[in-house]
Amino acid sequence: LRRRLEAEKAQLVVEFPYFLERVAPASGAKAFVDYECKFKGESNGEGFDFVLGVRVPVTSLCPCSKEISDYGAHNQRGELEIEVRTSIDDEETPQFVWIEELVDLAEGCASSPVYSLLKREDERHVTMKAFENPVFVEDMVRNVALRLKKDGRVAWFRVHALNHESIHNHNAFAEIE
């Protein structure tokens, strides 16, 4: 397209839902969860750039609330957005990172994953898991960033976390690039 239009550069952004089947942790009930994904590509005549992005719904439990409360703590539904640009190997081939890898990474750095279908015993499991793993948005961003820094396939990344706060009149967020 860039050559055909005799343009200096061309950009393409493709956004799409990506569905993965998830199994509820206690009942084994299966349902699909949708993840918002993005491909961003650019050609400028000197090379090509590609960034993979995914937005993952997660649950986080407030560590401060857990510390000061007599009965549990408040949970937030949040989003972890991860964008990566991969490195180029010795043969000038871009490394490959799967969408599923970024989804698993995000869910593993939150208090708990989010599921589409939960029975009562699943809800108990999810809330207890979150209670055992409280994290602030800063914790989630830091934990994702540390793992991405160790991945030799990743040349650049941006991680953004947003919690839709359940007891505050504001949302909490953190970001690192």
mmCIF file of C-alpha atoms in Angstrom:
data_model
loop_
_atom_site.group_PDB
_atom_site.id
_atom_site.type_symbol
_atom_site.label_atom_id
_atom_site.label_comp_id
_atom_site.label_asym_id
_atom_site.label_seq_id
_atom_site.Cartn_x
_atom_site.Cartn_y
_atom_site.Cartn_z
ATOM 1 C CA LEU A 1 0.000 0.000 0.000
ATOM 2 C CA ARG A 2 2.825 2.381 0.861
ATOM 3 C CA ARG A 3 4.512 1.752 -2.469
ATOM 4 C CA ARG A 4 1.274 1.874 -4.454
ATOM 5 C CA LEU A 5 0.356 5.259 -2.984
ATOM 6 C CA GLU A 6 3.969 6.449 -3.134
ATOM 7 C CA ALA A 7 3.713 7.333 0.566
ATOM 8 C CA GLU A 8 6.638 7.705 2.953
ATOM 9 C CA LYS A 9 4.970 5.434 5.456
ATOM 10 C CA ALA A 10 1.834 3.392 6.005
ATOM 11 C CA GLN A 11 0.227 2.349 9.259
ATOM 12 C CA LEU A 12 -2.355 -0.314 9.948
ATOM 13 C CA VAL A 13 -4.193 -0.958 13.208
ATOM 14 C CA VAL A 14 -6.433 -4.004 13.538
ATOM 15 C CA GLU A 15 -8.521 -4.481 16.681
ATOM 16 C CA PHE A 16 -10.477 -7.653 17.308
ATOM 17 C CA PRO A 17 -11.947 -9.830 20.064
ATOM 18 C CA TYR A 18 -10.075 -13.060 20.686
ATOM 19 C CA PHE A 19 -11.956 -15.834 22.457
ATOM 20 C CA LEU A 20 -10.385 -18.447 24.687
ATOM 21 C CA GLU A 21 -12.237 -21.253 26.384
ATOM 22 C CA ARG A 22 -11.808 -21.060 30.141
ATOM 23 C CA VAL A 23 -12.637 -23.765 32.660
ATOM 24 C CA ALA A 24 -14.122 -22.693 35.976
ATOM 25 C CA PRO A 25 -11.741 -23.590 38.824
ATOM 26 C CA ALA A 26 -14.048 -25.774 40.939
ATOM 27 C CA SER A 27 -17.043 -26.934 38.866
ATOM 28 C CA GLY A 28 -15.166 -27.416 35.595
ATOM 29 C CA ALA A 29 -17.854 -25.457 33.724
ATOM 30 C CA LYS A 30 -16.558 -24.250 30.349
ATOM 31 C CA ALA A 31 -17.224 -20.900 28.698
ATOM 32 C CA PHE A 32 -15.437 -18.462 26.446
ATOM 33 C CA VAL A 33 -13.807 -15.247 27.665
ATOM 34 C CA ASP A 34 -13.179 -12.495 25.150
ATOM 35 C CA TYR A 35 -9.924 -10.552 25.133
ATOM 36 C CA GLU A 36 -9.515 -7.307 23.199
ATOM 37 C CA CYS A 37 -6.486 -7.616 20.914
ATOM 38 C CA LYS A 38 -4.659 -5.219 18.660
ATOM 39 C CA PHE A 39 -2.115 -5.511 15.869
ATOM 40 C CA LYS A 40 -0.284 -2.279 15.007
ATOM 41 C CA GLY A 41 1.979 -2.323 11.966
ATOM 42 C CA GLU A 42 3.977 0.360 10.212
ATOM 43 C CA SER A 43 6.105 0.365 7.082
ATOM 44 C CA ASN A 44 8.326 3.379 6.446
ATOM 45 C CA GLY A 45 10.521 2.267 3.566
ATOM 46 C CA GLU A 46 13.432 1.429 5.850
ATOM 47 C CA GLY A 47 11.756 -1.332 7.751
ATOM 48 C CA PHE A 48 8.632 -2.701 9.318
ATOM 49 C CA ASP A 49 7.393 -2.335 12.891
ATOM 50 C CA PHE A 50 4.831 -4.567 14.569
ATOM 51 C CA VAL A 51 3.277 -4.290 18.048
ATOM 52 C CA LEU A 52 0.966 -6.905 19.557
ATOM 53 C CA GLY A 53 -1.468 -5.729 22.215
ATOM 54 C CA VAL A 54 -3.983 -7.498 24.434
ATOM 55 C CA ARG A 55 -6.380 -6.232 27.115
ATOM 56 C CA VAL A 56 -7.136 -8.830 29.783
ATOM 57 C CA PRO A 57 -9.953 -8.554 32.358
ATOM 58 C CA VAL A 58 -8.728 -9.429 35.864
ATOM 59 C CA THR A 59 -9.718 -9.276 39.522
ATOM 60 C CA SER A 60 -7.603 -7.601 42.150
ATOM 61 C CA LEU A 61 -8.034 -7.502 45.878
ATOM 62 C CA CYS A 62 -6.821 -4.423 47.757
ATOM 63 C CA PRO A 63 -3.898 -5.279 50.078
ATOM 64 C CA CYS A 64 -4.587 -2.230 52.246
ATOM 65 C CA SER A 65 -8.245 -3.158 52.678
ATOM 66 C CA LYS A 66 -7.252 -6.714 53.599
ATOM 67 C CA GLU A 67 -4.770 -5.432 56.188
ATOM 68 C CA ILE A 68 -7.172 -3.103 57.994
ATOM 69 C CA SER A 69 -10.464 -5.034 57.717
ATOM 70 C CA ASP A 70 -11.928 -7.452 60.224
ATOM 71 C CA TYR A 71 -14.029 -9.216 57.553
ATOM 72 C CA GLY A 72 -12.367 -9.659 54.180
ATOM 73 C CA ALA A 73 -11.417 -6.908 51.750
ATOM 74 C CA HIS A 74 -12.769 -5.132 48.701
ATOM 75 C CA ASN A 75 -12.241 -6.483 45.192
ATOM 76 C CA GLN A 76 -11.964 -4.604 41.941
ATOM 77 C CA ARG A 77 -12.571 -5.717 38.420
ATOM 78 C CA GLY A 78 -9.695 -4.443 36.384
ATOM 79 C CA GLU A 79 -7.923 -4.585 33.058
ATOM 80 C CA LEU A 80 -4.312 -5.292 32.289
ATOM 81 C CA GLU A 81 -3.258 -4.044 28.870
ATOM 82 C CA ILE A 82 0.035 -5.369 27.524
ATOM 83 C CA GLU A 83 1.747 -4.276 24.311
ATOM 84 C CA VAL A 84 4.954 -5.887 23.072
ATOM 85 C CA ARG A 85 7.393 -5.396 20.232
ATOM 86 C CA THR A 86 9.518 -8.469 19.715
ATOM 87 C CA SER A 87 13.239 -8.644 19.069
ATOM 88 C CA ILE A 88 14.820 -9.695 15.787
ATOM 89 C CA ASP A 89 16.892 -12.882 15.706
ATOM 90 C CA ASP A 90 20.255 -13.410 13.957
ATOM 91 C CA GLU A 91 18.480 -14.249 10.701
ATOM 92 C CA GLU A 92 16.560 -10.918 10.737
ATOM 93 C CA THR A 93 13.334 -12.724 11.674
ATOM 94 C CA PRO A 94 11.055 -11.187 14.312
ATOM 95 C CA GLN A 95 10.540 -13.352 17.397
ATOM 96 C CA PHE A 96 7.004 -14.542 18.041
ATOM 97 C CA VAL A 97 4.869 -14.064 21.153
ATOM 98 C CA TRP A 98 1.427 -15.683 21.329
ATOM 99 C CA ILE A 99 -1.699 -13.846 22.475
ATOM 100 C CA GLU A 100 -2.321 -16.714 24.898
ATOM 101 C CA GLU A 101 1.070 -16.119 26.521
ATOM 102 C CA LEU A 102 0.202 -12.497 27.270
ATOM 103 C CA VAL A 103 -3.239 -13.478 28.585
ATOM 104 C CA ASP A 104 -1.695 -16.083 30.920
ATOM 105 C CA LEU A 105 0.936 -13.587 32.061
ATOM 106 C CA ALA A 106 -1.666 -10.930 32.891
ATOM 107 C CA GLU A 107 -3.961 -13.350 34.706
ATOM 108 C CA GLY A 108 -1.025 -14.749 36.685
ATOM 109 C CA CYS A 109 -0.031 -11.284 37.923
ATOM 110 C CA ALA A 110 -3.527 -10.362 39.136
ATOM 111 C CA SER A 111 -5.301 -11.558 42.259
ATOM 112 C CA SER A 112 -7.478 -13.828 40.114
ATOM 113 C CA PRO A 113 -8.577 -14.318 36.503
ATOM 114 C CA VAL A 114 -12.095 -13.334 35.427
ATOM 115 C CA TYR A 115 -14.427 -16.070 34.163
ATOM 116 C CA SER A 116 -17.575 -15.931 32.031
ATOM 117 C CA LEU A 117 -19.325 -18.761 33.835
ATOM 118 C CA LEU A 118 -19.013 -19.466 37.549
ATOM 119 C CA LYS A 119 -21.057 -21.764 39.750
ATOM 120 C CA ARG A 120 -21.295 -21.094 43.471
ATOM 121 C CA GLU A 121 -18.307 -23.254 44.331
ATOM 122 C CA ASP A 122 -16.319 -21.409 41.658
ATOM 123 C CA GLU A 123 -17.195 -18.025 43.137
ATOM 124 C CA ARG A 124 -15.926 -19.233 46.495
ATOM 125 C CA HIS A 125 -12.685 -20.434 44.885
ATOM 126 C CA VAL A 126 -12.137 -17.163 42.961
ATOM 127 C CA THR A 127 -12.788 -14.897 45.941
ATOM 128 C CA MET A 128 -10.573 -16.988 48.220
ATOM 129 C CA LYS A 129 -7.780 -17.044 45.622
ATOM 130 C CA ALA A 130 -7.997 -13.263 45.328
ATOM 131 C CA PHE A 131 -7.923 -12.927 49.117
ATOM 132 C CA GLU A 132 -4.733 -15.017 49.241
ATOM 133 C CA ASN A 133 -3.073 -12.878 46.545
ATOM 134 C CA PRO A 134 -3.836 -9.180 47.140
ATOM 135 C CA VAL A 135 -2.283 -6.743 44.637
ATOM 136 C CA PHE A 136 -2.407 -3.043 43.867
ATOM 137 C CA VAL A 137 -2.385 -1.881 40.233
ATOM 138 C CA GLU A 138 1.290 -0.970 40.747
ATOM 139 C CA ASP A 139 2.023 -4.557 41.805
ATOM 140 C CA MET A 140 0.351 -6.006 38.724
ATOM 141 C CA VAL A 141 2.245 -3.670 36.368
ATOM 142 C CA ARG A 142 5.567 -4.313 38.123
ATOM 143 C CA ASN A 143 5.098 -8.104 38.075
ATOM 144 C CA VAL A 144 4.222 -8.169 34.364
ATOM 145 C CA ALA A 145 7.158 -5.860 33.549
ATOM 146 C CA LEU A 146 9.640 -8.006 35.466
ATOM 147 C CA ARG A 147 8.578 -11.100 33.544
ATOM 148 C CA LEU A 148 8.660 -9.329 30.182
ATOM 149 C CA LYS A 149 12.162 -7.983 30.904
ATOM 150 C CA LYS A 150 13.355 -11.575 31.368
ATOM 151 C CA ASP A 151 11.842 -12.703 28.051
ATOM 152 C CA GLY A 152 14.550 -12.450 25.384
ATOM 153 C CA ARG A 153 11.913 -12.314 22.641
ATOM 154 C CA VAL A 154 10.611 -8.952 23.884
ATOM 155 C CA ALA A 155 12.459 -5.809 22.744
ATOM 156 C CA TRP A 156 9.944 -3.239 24.059
ATOM 157 C CA PHE A 157 6.768 -3.308 26.111
ATOM 158 C CA ARG A 158 4.092 -1.145 27.676
ATOM 159 C CA VAL A 159 1.922 -2.364 30.533
ATOM 160 C CA HIS A 160 -1.136 -0.468 31.742
ATOM 161 C CA ALA A 161 -3.392 -1.541 34.612
ATOM 162 C CA LEU A 162 -6.765 -0.006 35.414
ATOM 163 C CA ASN A 163 -8.967 -0.959 38.350
ATOM 164 C CA HIS A 164 -12.642 -0.023 38.276
ATOM 165 C CA GLU A 165 -12.737 0.724 41.985
ATOM 166 C CA SER A 166 -15.595 -0.768 43.970
ATOM 167 C CA ILE A 167 -15.624 1.603 46.966
ATOM 168 C CA HIS A 168 -13.909 4.749 45.673
ATOM 169 C CA ASN A 169 -15.291 7.424 43.380
ATOM 170 C CA HIS A 170 -12.230 7.134 41.163
ATOM 171 C CA ASN A 171 -10.374 4.417 39.298
ATOM 172 C CA ALA A 172 -6.799 3.433 40.062
ATOM 173 C CA PHE A 173 -4.192 2.955 37.331
ATOM 174 C CA ALA A 174 -0.506 2.348 36.810
ATOM 175 C CA GLU A 175 1.641 2.171 33.691
ATOM 176 C CA ILE A 176 5.197 1.402 32.693
ATOM 177 C CA GLU A 177 6.921 1.463 29.316
#
